[in-house]
Amino acid sequence: MKKIAILGSTGSIGTQTLQIVRTNQDLEVTALAAGSNIDLLETQIREFHPSLVAVWGEEKAAELKIRTKDLDLKIVSGMDGLLEVAVQPEAELLVTAIVGMIGIRPTIAAMKAGKDIALANKETLVTAGHIIMPLARECQVQILPVDSEHSAIFQCLQGENKEQIKKILLTASGGPFRGRKKEELREVQVEDALKHPNWSMGRKITIDSATMVNKGLEMMEARWLFGVEPKDIQIVVQPKSIIHSMVEFVDGAVIAQLGTPDMKLPIQYALYYPDRRDLPGERLDFWKLNEITFEKPDMENFPGLSLAFDAAAGGGSLPTVYNAANERAVALFLERKIGFLEIPQIIRSCMEAHKVIKAPKVDEILSVEQEVYEMIESRW
Ligand code: NDP
Ligand code: MG
């Protein structure tokens, strides 16, 4: 029996993780954490029987306690609650499917408690990769990527020597606005941006795919996970999302991982690594597929991507600024307070105004996040 805890169980990755648990008798959920969706959380508790549950807000936690008083269950709240779930002694692996930098502290706590991490929460690596990766080595725990591209790269690297990587070919779908020019992007609406051509994901990451910021965040995630320089990560647009990413080695060989766009595969691979298990669902049919096409990324009309390379080059606290500014800008866009093209503009302004802190500590990362939020609040 493999025992797992999940941060963000009510979200897109969290619910798909639970679907995998549902179909595999040898997986057991020992703890869950979510933000505010206690209706879904209650359903999950009654189906999966965790002994510990964290809800972010105290009031919601109190309400859930009343609703589940017939169960033998501990309910906790706030950051202390997330940390308690992260270090729960029963769990051997923590799935970090929470969204945002709030994932940093629980991830660190779980590693120190000896848990392997199935990492979906890319913000943790983007902003604190310089802390997380050495800590994983020190604590002798594994960081197993859940993001589909990173899972693909991880799969391509099995049995290979990382020293012999020439470059990483990080694939991108190009999002719903691929091929459009700036003038055409000015008026796009929230509904248009939420229509991803291939993947069904949470709202924030779907907007990030439309701006290509998601690929920028993934480039930074990849640099930490696989120890490569940003210049050795090439973004390759492959509109159908069939090739999930590739690795080129020093001898020129390129190894790729292909599959239908279904997050359950990378999630399941992380849960059972290094085992592979049967996974029901659609399979690739090359006769139907017919062709796979490639394009260069358009950094001119989608400056969110080139700003990510600037953030990675500036290093230190600059990726935190990139991430935090984007997070707030996306929220403003979803609230219809700003236009689509203002998202990268806000990121750029915040990056330009920032004085970089080299190798920031967790406290510094979180205060930079706060500063960026305040700056955006005062200006937009
Ligand atoms: P969702 O928005 O669908 O889900 C986010 C989850 O985090 C929800 O369960 C939410 O709870 C919970 N949450 C938010 N704030 C808090 C908080 N303060 N305390 C506790 N729980 C909280 O996001 P996704 O599943 O799409 O993404 C999760 C992470 O995975 C992100 O970092 C994303 O970039 C990454 N990722 C996602 C992919 C996808 O296909 N969706 C693909 C690759 C990476 P509630 O709903 O109850 O408020
Ligand atoms: Mg991805």
GROMACS .gro file of C-alpha atoms and ligand atoms in nm:
model
  429
    1MET     CA    1   0.000   0.000   0.000
    2LYS     CA    2   0.140   0.341  -0.097
    3LYS     CA    3   0.018   0.623   0.125
    4ILE     CA    4  -0.013   0.973  -0.014
    5ALA     CA    5  -0.116   1.321   0.101
    6ILE     CA    6  -0.249   1.581  -0.146
    7LEU     CA    7  -0.228   1.960  -0.125
    8GLY     CA    8  -0.494   2.110  -0.353
    9SER     CA    9  -0.721   1.804  -0.373
   10THR     CA   10  -1.019   2.001  -0.507
   11GLY     CA   11  -0.835   2.145  -0.809
   12SER     CA   12  -0.772   2.015  -1.157
   13ILE     CA   13  -0.459   1.812  -1.069
   14GLY     CA   14  -0.594   1.718  -0.725
   15THR     CA   15  -0.916   1.565  -0.860
   16GLN     CA   16  -0.728   1.378  -1.134
   17THR     CA   17  -0.490   1.241  -0.871
   18LEU     CA   18  -0.792   1.112  -0.681
   19GLN     CA   19  -0.924   0.950  -1.000
   20ILE     CA   20  -0.603   0.749  -1.013
   21VAL     CA   21  -0.636   0.654  -0.647
   22ARG     CA   22  -0.994   0.544  -0.720
   23THR     CA   23  -0.882   0.294  -0.985
   24ASN     CA   24  -0.581   0.155  -0.797
   25GLN     CA   25  -0.635  -0.057  -0.488
   26ASP     CA   26  -0.278  -0.016  -0.365
   27LEU     CA   27  -0.293   0.364  -0.322
   28GLU     CA   28  -0.430   0.515  -0.003
   29VAL     CA   29  -0.499   0.881   0.077
   30THR     CA   30  -0.401   0.975   0.431
   31ALA     CA   31  -0.439   1.356   0.421
   32LEU     CA   32  -0.599   1.622   0.201
   33ALA     CA   33  -0.577   2.002   0.185
   34ALA     CA   34  -0.783   2.256  -0.008
   35GLY     CA   35  -0.861   2.626  -0.013
   36SER     CA   36  -1.234   2.682   0.022
   37ASN     CA   37  -1.437   2.426  -0.172
   38ILE     CA   38  -1.564   2.233   0.131
   39ASP     CA   39  -1.856   2.080  -0.062
   40LEU     CA   40  -1.619   1.885  -0.285
   41LEU     CA   41  -1.380   1.828   0.003
   42GLU     CA   42  -1.656   1.665   0.209
   43THR     CA   43  -1.739   1.432  -0.081
   44GLN     CA   44  -1.370   1.344  -0.111
   45ILE     CA   45  -1.341   1.279   0.264
   46ARG     CA   46  -1.638   1.042   0.256
   47GLU     CA   47  -1.497   0.853  -0.040
   48PHE     CA   48  -1.126   0.838   0.048
   49HIS     CA   49  -1.128   0.846   0.432
   50PRO     CA   50  -0.819   1.058   0.510
   51SER     CA   51  -0.744   1.100   0.882
   52LEU     CA   52  -0.627   1.462   0.844
   53VAL     CA   53  -0.773   1.749   0.637
   54ALA     CA   54  -0.663   2.111   0.603
   55VAL     CA   55  -0.888   2.394   0.487
   56TRP     CA   56  -0.729   2.736   0.440
   57GLY     CA   57  -0.991   2.957   0.609
   58GLU     CA   58  -1.080   2.905   0.975
   59GLU     CA   59  -1.452   2.956   0.921
   60LYS     CA   60  -1.472   2.702   0.642
   61ALA     CA   61  -1.269   2.460   0.854
   62ALA     CA   62  -1.517   2.505   1.141
   63GLU     CA   63  -1.810   2.446   0.906
   64LEU     CA   64  -1.651   2.132   0.767
   65LYS     CA   65  -1.595   2.007   1.123
   66ILE     CA   66  -1.967   2.033   1.193
   67ARG     CA   67  -2.057   1.861   0.867
   68THR     CA   68  -1.822   1.569   0.932
   69LYS     CA   69  -1.871   1.525   1.305
   70ASP     CA   70  -1.983   1.166   1.247
   71LEU     CA   71  -1.629   1.084   1.123
   72ASP     CA   72  -1.302   1.020   1.304
   73LEU     CA   73  -1.114   1.303   1.138
   74LYS     CA   74  -0.881   1.585   1.237
   75ILE     CA   75  -0.946   1.919   1.061
   76VAL     CA   76  -0.684   2.194   1.066
   77SER     CA   77  -0.656   2.536   0.898
   78GLY     CA   78  -0.420   2.808   0.772
   79MET     CA   79  -0.048   2.767   0.700
   80ASP     CA   80  -0.008   2.553   1.013
   81GLY     CA   81  -0.273   2.322   0.870
   82LEU     CA   82  -0.095   2.292   0.534
   83LEU     CA   83   0.231   2.220   0.715
   84GLU     CA   84   0.066   1.952   0.928
   85VAL     CA   85  -0.065   1.779   0.615
   86ALA     CA   86   0.278   1.809   0.453
   87VAL     CA   87   0.456   1.628   0.738
   88GLN     CA   88   0.183   1.382   0.838
   89PRO     CA   89   0.380   1.073   0.951
   90GLU     CA   90   0.164   0.815   0.766
   91ALA     CA   91   0.219   0.960   0.417
   92GLU     CA   92   0.527   0.864   0.216
   93LEU     CA   93   0.461   1.094  -0.075
   94LEU     CA   94   0.314   1.445  -0.097
   95VAL     CA   95   0.136   1.560  -0.413
   96THR     CA   96   0.176   1.940  -0.433
   97ALA     CA   97  -0.120   2.039  -0.651
   98ILE     CA   98  -0.185   2.371  -0.482
   99VAL     CA   99  -0.154   2.687  -0.692
  100GLY     CA  100   0.095   2.966  -0.613
  101MET     CA  101   0.398   3.034  -0.396
  102ILE     CA  102   0.199   2.921  -0.094
  103GLY     CA  103   0.334   2.577  -0.186
  104ILE     CA  104   0.695   2.660  -0.097
  105ARG     CA  105   0.682   2.616   0.282
  106PRO     CA  106   0.481   2.292   0.288
  107THR     CA  107   0.708   2.143   0.018
  108ILE     CA  108   1.019   2.225   0.222
  109ALA     CA  109   0.860   2.086   0.540
  110ALA     CA  110   0.763   1.763   0.364
  111MET     CA  111   1.115   1.713   0.225
  112LYS     CA  112   1.265   1.766   0.569
  113ALA     CA  113   1.023   1.503   0.700
  114GLY     CA  114   1.160   1.259   0.438
  115LYS     CA  115   0.866   1.260   0.196
  116ASP     CA  116   0.905   1.223  -0.178
  117ILE     CA  117   0.731   1.504  -0.368
  118ALA     CA  118   0.506   1.461  -0.671
  119LEU     CA  119   0.539   1.821  -0.781
  120ALA     CA  120   0.273   1.997  -0.987
  121ASN     CA  121   0.309   2.334  -0.812
  122LYS     CA  122   0.556   2.488  -1.056
  123GLU     CA  123   0.571   2.821  -0.869
  124THR     CA  124   0.771   2.650  -0.593
  125LEU     CA  125   1.056   2.562  -0.830
  126VAL     CA  126   1.039   2.882  -1.031
  127THR     CA  127   1.085   3.100  -0.725
  128ALA     CA  128   1.274   2.872  -0.485
  129GLY     CA  129   1.444   2.614  -0.709
  130HIS     CA  130   1.784   2.718  -0.569
  131ILE     CA  131   1.661   2.610  -0.223
  132ILE     CA  132   1.445   2.310  -0.317
  133MET     CA  133   1.688   2.113  -0.535
  134PRO     CA  134   1.987   2.112  -0.296
  135LEU     CA  135   1.750   2.036  -0.008
  136ALA     CA  136   1.609   1.735  -0.194
  137ARG     CA  137   1.962   1.597  -0.231
  138GLU     CA  138   2.041   1.668   0.133
  139CYS     CA  139   1.721   1.502   0.256
  140GLN     CA  140   1.759   1.219   0.001
  141VAL     CA  141   1.405   1.259  -0.126
  142GLN     CA  142   1.284   1.255  -0.485
  143ILE     CA  143   1.117   1.540  -0.669
  144LEU     CA  144   0.894   1.367  -0.922
  145PRO     CA  145   0.761   1.606  -1.185
  146VAL     CA  146   0.387   1.608  -1.257
  147ASP     CA  147   0.385   1.886  -1.516
  148SER     CA  148   0.344   1.694  -1.844
  149GLU     CA  149   0.649   1.843  -2.017
  150HIS     CA  150   0.874   1.780  -1.720
  151SER     CA  151   0.741   1.430  -1.674
  152ALA     CA  152   0.822   1.374  -2.043
  153ILE     CA  153   1.179   1.501  -1.999
  154PHE     CA  154   1.214   1.291  -1.683
  155GLN     CA  155   1.095   0.984  -1.877
  156CYS     CA  156   1.340   1.060  -2.162
  157LEU     CA  157   1.623   1.073  -1.910
  158GLN     CA  158   1.566   0.731  -1.754
  159GLY     CA  159   1.888   0.534  -1.781
  160GLU     CA  160   2.071   0.833  -1.930
  161ASN     CA  161   2.358   1.040  -1.793
  162LYS     CA  162   2.244   1.397  -1.724
  163GLU     CA  163   2.596   1.521  -1.802
  164GLN     CA  164   2.535   1.415  -2.163
  165ILE     CA  165   2.230   1.634  -2.221
  166LYS     CA  166   2.294   1.879  -2.506
  167LYS     CA  167   1.963   2.058  -2.479
  168ILE     CA  168   1.607   2.025  -2.364
  169LEU     CA  169   1.337   2.070  -2.625
  170LEU     CA  170   1.039   2.196  -2.429
  171THR     CA  171   0.724   2.166  -2.637
  172ALA     CA  172   0.438   2.417  -2.632
  173SER     CA  173   0.095   2.409  -2.792
  174GLY     CA  174   0.107   2.784  -2.857
  175GLY     CA  175  -0.231   2.821  -2.681
  176PRO     CA  176  -0.563   2.940  -2.824
  177PHE     CA  177  -0.413   3.254  -2.983
  178ARG     CA  178  -0.123   3.095  -3.172
  179GLY     CA  179  -0.058   3.280  -3.495
  180ARG     CA  180  -0.231   3.603  -3.387
  181LYS     CA  181  -0.063   3.941  -3.391
  182LYS     CA  182  -0.064   4.203  -3.116
  183GLU     CA  183  -0.337   4.410  -3.282
  184GLU     CA  184  -0.563   4.105  -3.282
  185LEU     CA  185  -0.481   4.021  -2.921
  186ARG     CA  186  -0.578   4.361  -2.782
  187GLU     CA  187  -0.950   4.288  -2.766
  188VAL     CA  188  -0.953   3.919  -2.673
  189GLN     CA  189  -1.192   3.830  -2.394
  190VAL     CA  190  -1.163   3.609  -2.087
  191GLU     CA  191  -1.385   3.342  -2.249
  192ASP     CA  192  -1.156   3.322  -2.557
  193ALA     CA  193  -0.845   3.289  -2.340
  194LEU     CA  194  -1.003   3.013  -2.132
  195LYS     CA  195  -1.049   2.790  -2.440
  196HIS     CA  196  -0.733   2.581  -2.451
  197PRO     CA  197  -0.710   2.377  -2.773
  198ASN     CA  198  -0.584   2.053  -2.611
  199TRP     CA  199  -0.562   2.053  -2.233
  200SER     CA  200  -0.832   2.095  -1.970
  201MET     CA  201  -0.672   2.273  -1.670
  202GLY     CA  202  -0.736   2.523  -1.389
  203ARG     CA  203  -0.828   2.881  -1.489
  204LYS     CA  204  -0.501   3.048  -1.397
  205ILE     CA  205  -0.278   2.807  -1.587
  206THR     CA  206  -0.513   2.820  -1.888
  207ILE     CA  207  -0.464   3.197  -1.912
  208ASP     CA  208  -0.090   3.139  -1.868
  209SER     CA  209  -0.099   2.910  -2.171
  210ALA     CA  210  -0.270   3.181  -2.375
  211THR     CA  211   0.000   3.438  -2.287
  212MET     CA  212   0.282   3.176  -2.315
  213VAL     CA  213   0.381   3.269  -1.959
  214ASN     CA  214   0.314   2.906  -1.870
  215LYS     CA  215   0.599   2.803  -2.102
  216GLY     CA  216   0.819   3.069  -1.940
  217LEU     CA  217   0.746   2.927  -1.597
  218GLU     CA  218   0.808   2.576  -1.730
  219MET     CA  219   1.144   2.678  -1.875
  220MET     CA  220   1.249   2.793  -1.526
  221GLU     CA  221   1.099   2.481  -1.369
  222ALA     CA  222   1.301   2.265  -1.613
  223ARG     CA  223   1.628   2.446  -1.545
  224TRP     CA  224   1.609   2.353  -1.178
  225LEU     CA  225   1.471   2.003  -1.217
  226PHE     CA  226   1.727   1.894  -1.474
  227GLY     CA  227   2.021   2.123  -1.391
  228VAL     CA  228   2.046   2.289  -1.734
  229GLU     CA  229   2.110   2.651  -1.827
  230PRO     CA  230   1.815   2.848  -1.974
  231LYS     CA  231   2.014   2.891  -2.299
  232ASP     CA  232   2.009   2.513  -2.338
  233ILE     CA  233   1.630   2.498  -2.322
  234GLN     CA  234   1.466   2.545  -2.661
  235ILE     CA  235   1.093   2.608  -2.687
  236VAL     CA  236   0.935   2.415  -2.975
  237VAL     CA  237   0.574   2.487  -3.069
  238GLN     CA  238   0.392   2.165  -3.157
  239PRO     CA  239   0.026   2.262  -3.177
  240LYS     CA  240  -0.141   1.924  -3.114
  241SER     CA  241   0.040   1.854  -2.783
  242ILE     CA  242   0.134   1.500  -2.884
  243ILE     CA  243   0.507   1.525  -2.815
  244HIS     CA  244   0.521   1.623  -2.450
  245SER     CA  245   0.889   1.722  -2.468
  246MET     CA  246   1.225   1.591  -2.588
  247VAL     CA  247   1.591   1.573  -2.491
  248GLU     CA  248   1.881   1.609  -2.732
  249PHE     CA  249   2.202   1.437  -2.622
  250VAL     CA  250   2.565   1.521  -2.705
  251ASP     CA  251   2.575   1.264  -2.987
  252GLY     CA  252   2.276   1.428  -3.160
  253ALA     CA  253   2.021   1.164  -3.057
  254VAL     CA  254   1.683   1.309  -2.966
  255ILE     CA  255   1.454   1.114  -2.734
  256ALA     CA  256   1.090   1.219  -2.706
  257GLN     CA  257   0.788   1.112  -2.503
  258LEU     CA  258   0.456   1.107  -2.686
  259GLY     CA  259   0.099   1.045  -2.578
  260THR     CA  260  -0.253   1.180  -2.583
  261PRO     CA  261  -0.294   1.503  -2.381
  262ASP     CA  262  -0.407   1.353  -2.049
  263MET     CA  263  -0.259   1.470  -1.718
  264LYS     CA  264  -0.342   1.137  -1.557
  265LEU     CA  265  -0.039   0.979  -1.724
  266PRO     CA  266   0.225   1.211  -1.570
  267ILE     CA  267   0.040   1.206  -1.236
  268GLN     CA  268   0.030   0.827  -1.228
  269TYR     CA  269   0.393   0.800  -1.340
  270ALA     CA  270   0.495   1.023  -1.045
  271LEU     CA  271   0.285   0.820  -0.800
  272TYR     CA  272   0.432   0.483  -0.903
  273TYR     CA  273   0.778   0.582  -1.029
  274PRO     CA  274   0.973   0.388  -1.150
  275ASP     CA  275   0.683   0.150  -1.220
  276ARG     CA  276   0.437   0.186  -1.504
  277ARG     CA  277   0.077   0.082  -1.453
  278ASP     CA  278  -0.211   0.025  -1.687
  279LEU     CA  279  -0.403   0.348  -1.749
  280PRO     CA  280  -0.744   0.333  -1.915
  281GLY     CA  281  -0.809   0.601  -2.175
  282GLU     CA  282  -0.753   0.700  -2.532
  283ARG     CA  283  -0.429   0.585  -2.699
  284LEU     CA  284  -0.230   0.752  -2.975
  285ASP     CA  285  -0.347   0.645  -3.319
  286PHE     CA  286  -0.077   0.745  -3.568
  287TRP     CA  287  -0.302   0.686  -3.870
  288LYS     CA  288  -0.559   0.931  -3.734
  289LEU     CA  289  -0.286   1.171  -3.628
  290ASN     CA  290  -0.135   1.171  -3.977
  291GLU     CA  291   0.122   1.445  -3.905
  292ILE     CA  292   0.300   1.632  -3.630
  293THR     CA  293   0.400   1.988  -3.713
  294PHE     CA  294   0.648   2.230  -3.556
  295GLU     CA  295   0.682   2.608  -3.533
  296LYS     CA  296   0.913   2.860  -3.373
  297PRO     CA  297   0.767   3.036  -3.068
  298ASP     CA  298   0.648   3.390  -3.138
  299MET     CA  299   0.819   3.593  -2.865
  300GLU     CA  300   0.736   3.921  -3.033
  301ASN     CA  301   0.360   3.894  -3.010
  302PHE     CA  302   0.380   3.687  -2.690
  303PRO     CA  303   0.639   3.880  -2.486
  304GLY     CA  304   0.544   3.685  -2.171
  305LEU     CA  305   0.782   3.416  -2.294
  306SER     CA  306   1.083   3.637  -2.363
  307LEU     CA  307   1.034   3.807  -2.025
  308ALA     CA  308   1.078   3.465  -1.864
  309PHE     CA  309   1.421   3.429  -2.026
  310ASP     CA  310   1.506   3.778  -1.892
  311ALA     CA  311   1.387   3.675  -1.546
  312ALA     CA  312   1.595   3.356  -1.558
  313ALA     CA  313   1.902   3.549  -1.676
  314GLY     CA  314   1.860   3.811  -1.400
  315GLY     CA  315   1.818   3.526  -1.152
  316GLY     CA  316   1.786   3.564  -0.774
  317SER     CA  317   1.451   3.718  -0.685
  318LEU     CA  318   1.361   3.818  -1.042
  319PRO     CA  319   1.170   3.496  -1.125
  320THR     CA  320   0.963   3.562  -0.811
  321VAL     CA  321   0.873   3.906  -0.948
  322TYR     CA  322   0.786   3.753  -1.286
  323ASN     CA  323   0.565   3.494  -1.120
  324ALA     CA  324   0.396   3.721  -0.866
  325ALA     CA  325   0.330   3.998  -1.118
  326ASN     CA  326   0.182   3.748  -1.359
  327GLU     CA  327  -0.038   3.595  -1.089
  328ARG     CA  328  -0.191   3.932  -1.002
  329ALA     CA  329  -0.216   4.044  -1.364
  330VAL     CA  330  -0.400   3.724  -1.454
  331ALA     CA  331  -0.639   3.778  -1.162
  332LEU     CA  332  -0.706   4.134  -1.287
  333PHE     CA  333  -0.765   4.002  -1.638
  334LEU     CA  334  -1.006   3.738  -1.509
  335GLU     CA  335  -1.189   4.016  -1.320
  336ARG     CA  336  -1.203   4.204  -1.654
  337LYS     CA  337  -1.013   4.499  -1.508
  338ILE     CA  338  -0.729   4.489  -1.761
  339GLY     CA  339  -0.686   4.375  -2.120
  340PHE     CA  340  -0.496   4.067  -2.235
  341LEU     CA  341  -0.190   4.261  -2.355
  342GLU     CA  342  -0.155   4.435  -2.021
  343ILE     CA  343  -0.055   4.106  -1.856
  344PRO     CA  344   0.301   4.107  -2.000
  345GLN     CA  345   0.318   4.488  -1.963
  346ILE     CA  346   0.255   4.459  -1.589
  347ILE     CA  347   0.515   4.183  -1.558
  348ARG     CA  348   0.771   4.397  -1.740
  349SER     CA  349   0.705   4.707  -1.527
  350CYS     CA  350   0.739   4.510  -1.204
  351MET     CA  351   1.061   4.345  -1.324
  352GLU     CA  352   1.209   4.680  -1.425
  353ALA     CA  353   1.125   4.836  -1.088
  354HIS     CA  354   1.281   4.551  -0.889
  355LYS     CA  355   1.625   4.545  -0.731
  356VAL     CA  356   1.739   4.183  -0.752
  357ILE     CA  357   1.823   3.992  -0.434
  358LYS     CA  358   2.075   3.717  -0.509
  359ALA     CA  359   1.987   3.367  -0.381
  360PRO     CA  360   1.687   3.488  -0.176
  361LYS     CA  361   1.580   3.296   0.134
  362VAL     CA  362   1.219   3.180   0.169
  363ASP     CA  363   1.125   3.486   0.379
  364GLU     CA  364   1.275   3.715   0.118
  365ILE     CA  365   1.092   3.538  -0.164
  366LEU     CA  366   0.764   3.581   0.018
  367SER     CA  367   0.829   3.947   0.095
  368VAL     CA  368   0.920   4.016  -0.268
  369GLU     CA  369   0.589   3.853  -0.362
  370GLN     CA  370   0.413   4.088  -0.120
  371GLU     CA  371   0.595   4.395  -0.253
  372VAL     CA  372   0.493   4.307  -0.608
  373TYR     CA  373   0.130   4.261  -0.501
  374GLU     CA  374   0.135   4.601  -0.331
  375MET     CA  375   0.293   4.769  -0.629
  376ILE     CA  376   0.026   4.629  -0.861
  377GLU     CA  377  -0.251   4.722  -0.619
  378SER     CA  378  -0.131   5.083  -0.607
  379ARG     CA  379  -0.089   5.120  -0.984
  380TRP     CA  380  -0.363   4.918  -1.152
  381NDP     P1  381  -0.667   2.468  -0.963
  381NDP     O1  382  -0.692   2.611  -0.954
  381NDP     O2  383  -0.757   2.381  -1.041
  381NDP     O3  384  -0.658   2.405  -0.815
  381NDP     C1  385  -0.586   2.466  -0.712
  381NDP     C2  386  -0.601   2.388  -0.583
  381NDP     O4  387  -0.528   2.456  -0.479
  381NDP     C3  388  -0.746   2.378  -0.536
  381NDP     O5  389  -0.762   2.254  -0.472
  381NDP     C4  390  -0.754   2.490  -0.433
  381NDP     O6  391  -0.856   2.471  -0.336
  381NDP     C5  392  -0.618   2.479  -0.370
  381NDP     N1  393  -0.578   2.599  -0.299
  381NDP     C6  394  -0.569   2.725  -0.348
  381NDP     N2  395  -0.531   2.810  -0.251
  381NDP     C7  396  -0.516   2.734  -0.138
  381NDP     C8  397  -0.479   2.763  -0.006
  381NDP     N3  398  -0.452   2.887   0.035
  381NDP     N4  399  -0.472   2.660   0.083
  381NDP     C9  400  -0.500   2.535   0.047
  381NDP     N5  401  -0.537   2.502  -0.080
  381NDP    C10  402  -0.543   2.600  -0.170
  381NDP     O7  403  -0.516   2.452  -1.014
  381NDP     P2  404  -0.451   2.338  -1.103
  381NDP     O8  405  -0.485   2.203  -1.049
  381NDP     O9  406  -0.473   2.367  -1.245
  381NDP    O10  407  -0.296   2.364  -1.078
  381NDP    C11  408  -0.229   2.332  -0.957
  381NDP    C12  409  -0.079   2.349  -0.979
  381NDP    O11  410  -0.037   2.255  -1.076
  381NDP    C13  411  -0.038   2.486  -1.033
  381NDP    O12  412   0.085   2.521  -0.980
  381NDP    C14  413  -0.029   2.464  -1.183
  381NDP    O13  414   0.062   2.552  -1.243
  381NDP    C15  415   0.025   2.321  -1.185
  381NDP     N6  416  -0.007   2.247  -1.308
  381NDP    C16  417  -0.136   2.224  -1.345
  381NDP    C17  418  -0.165   2.153  -1.461
  381NDP    C18  419  -0.306   2.123  -1.500
  381NDP    O14  420  -0.328   2.047  -1.595
  381NDP     N7  421  -0.407   2.173  -1.433
  381NDP    C19  422  -0.058   2.104  -1.549
  381NDP    C20  423   0.073   2.129  -1.497
  381NDP    C21  424   0.097   2.198  -1.382
  381NDP     P3  425  -1.008   2.532  -0.354
  381NDP    O15  426  -1.050   2.503  -0.492
  381NDP    O16  427  -1.084   2.451  -0.253
  381NDP    O17  428  -1.002   2.674  -0.322
  382MG      MG  429   0.282   2.183  -1.861
   0.00000   0.00000   0.00000
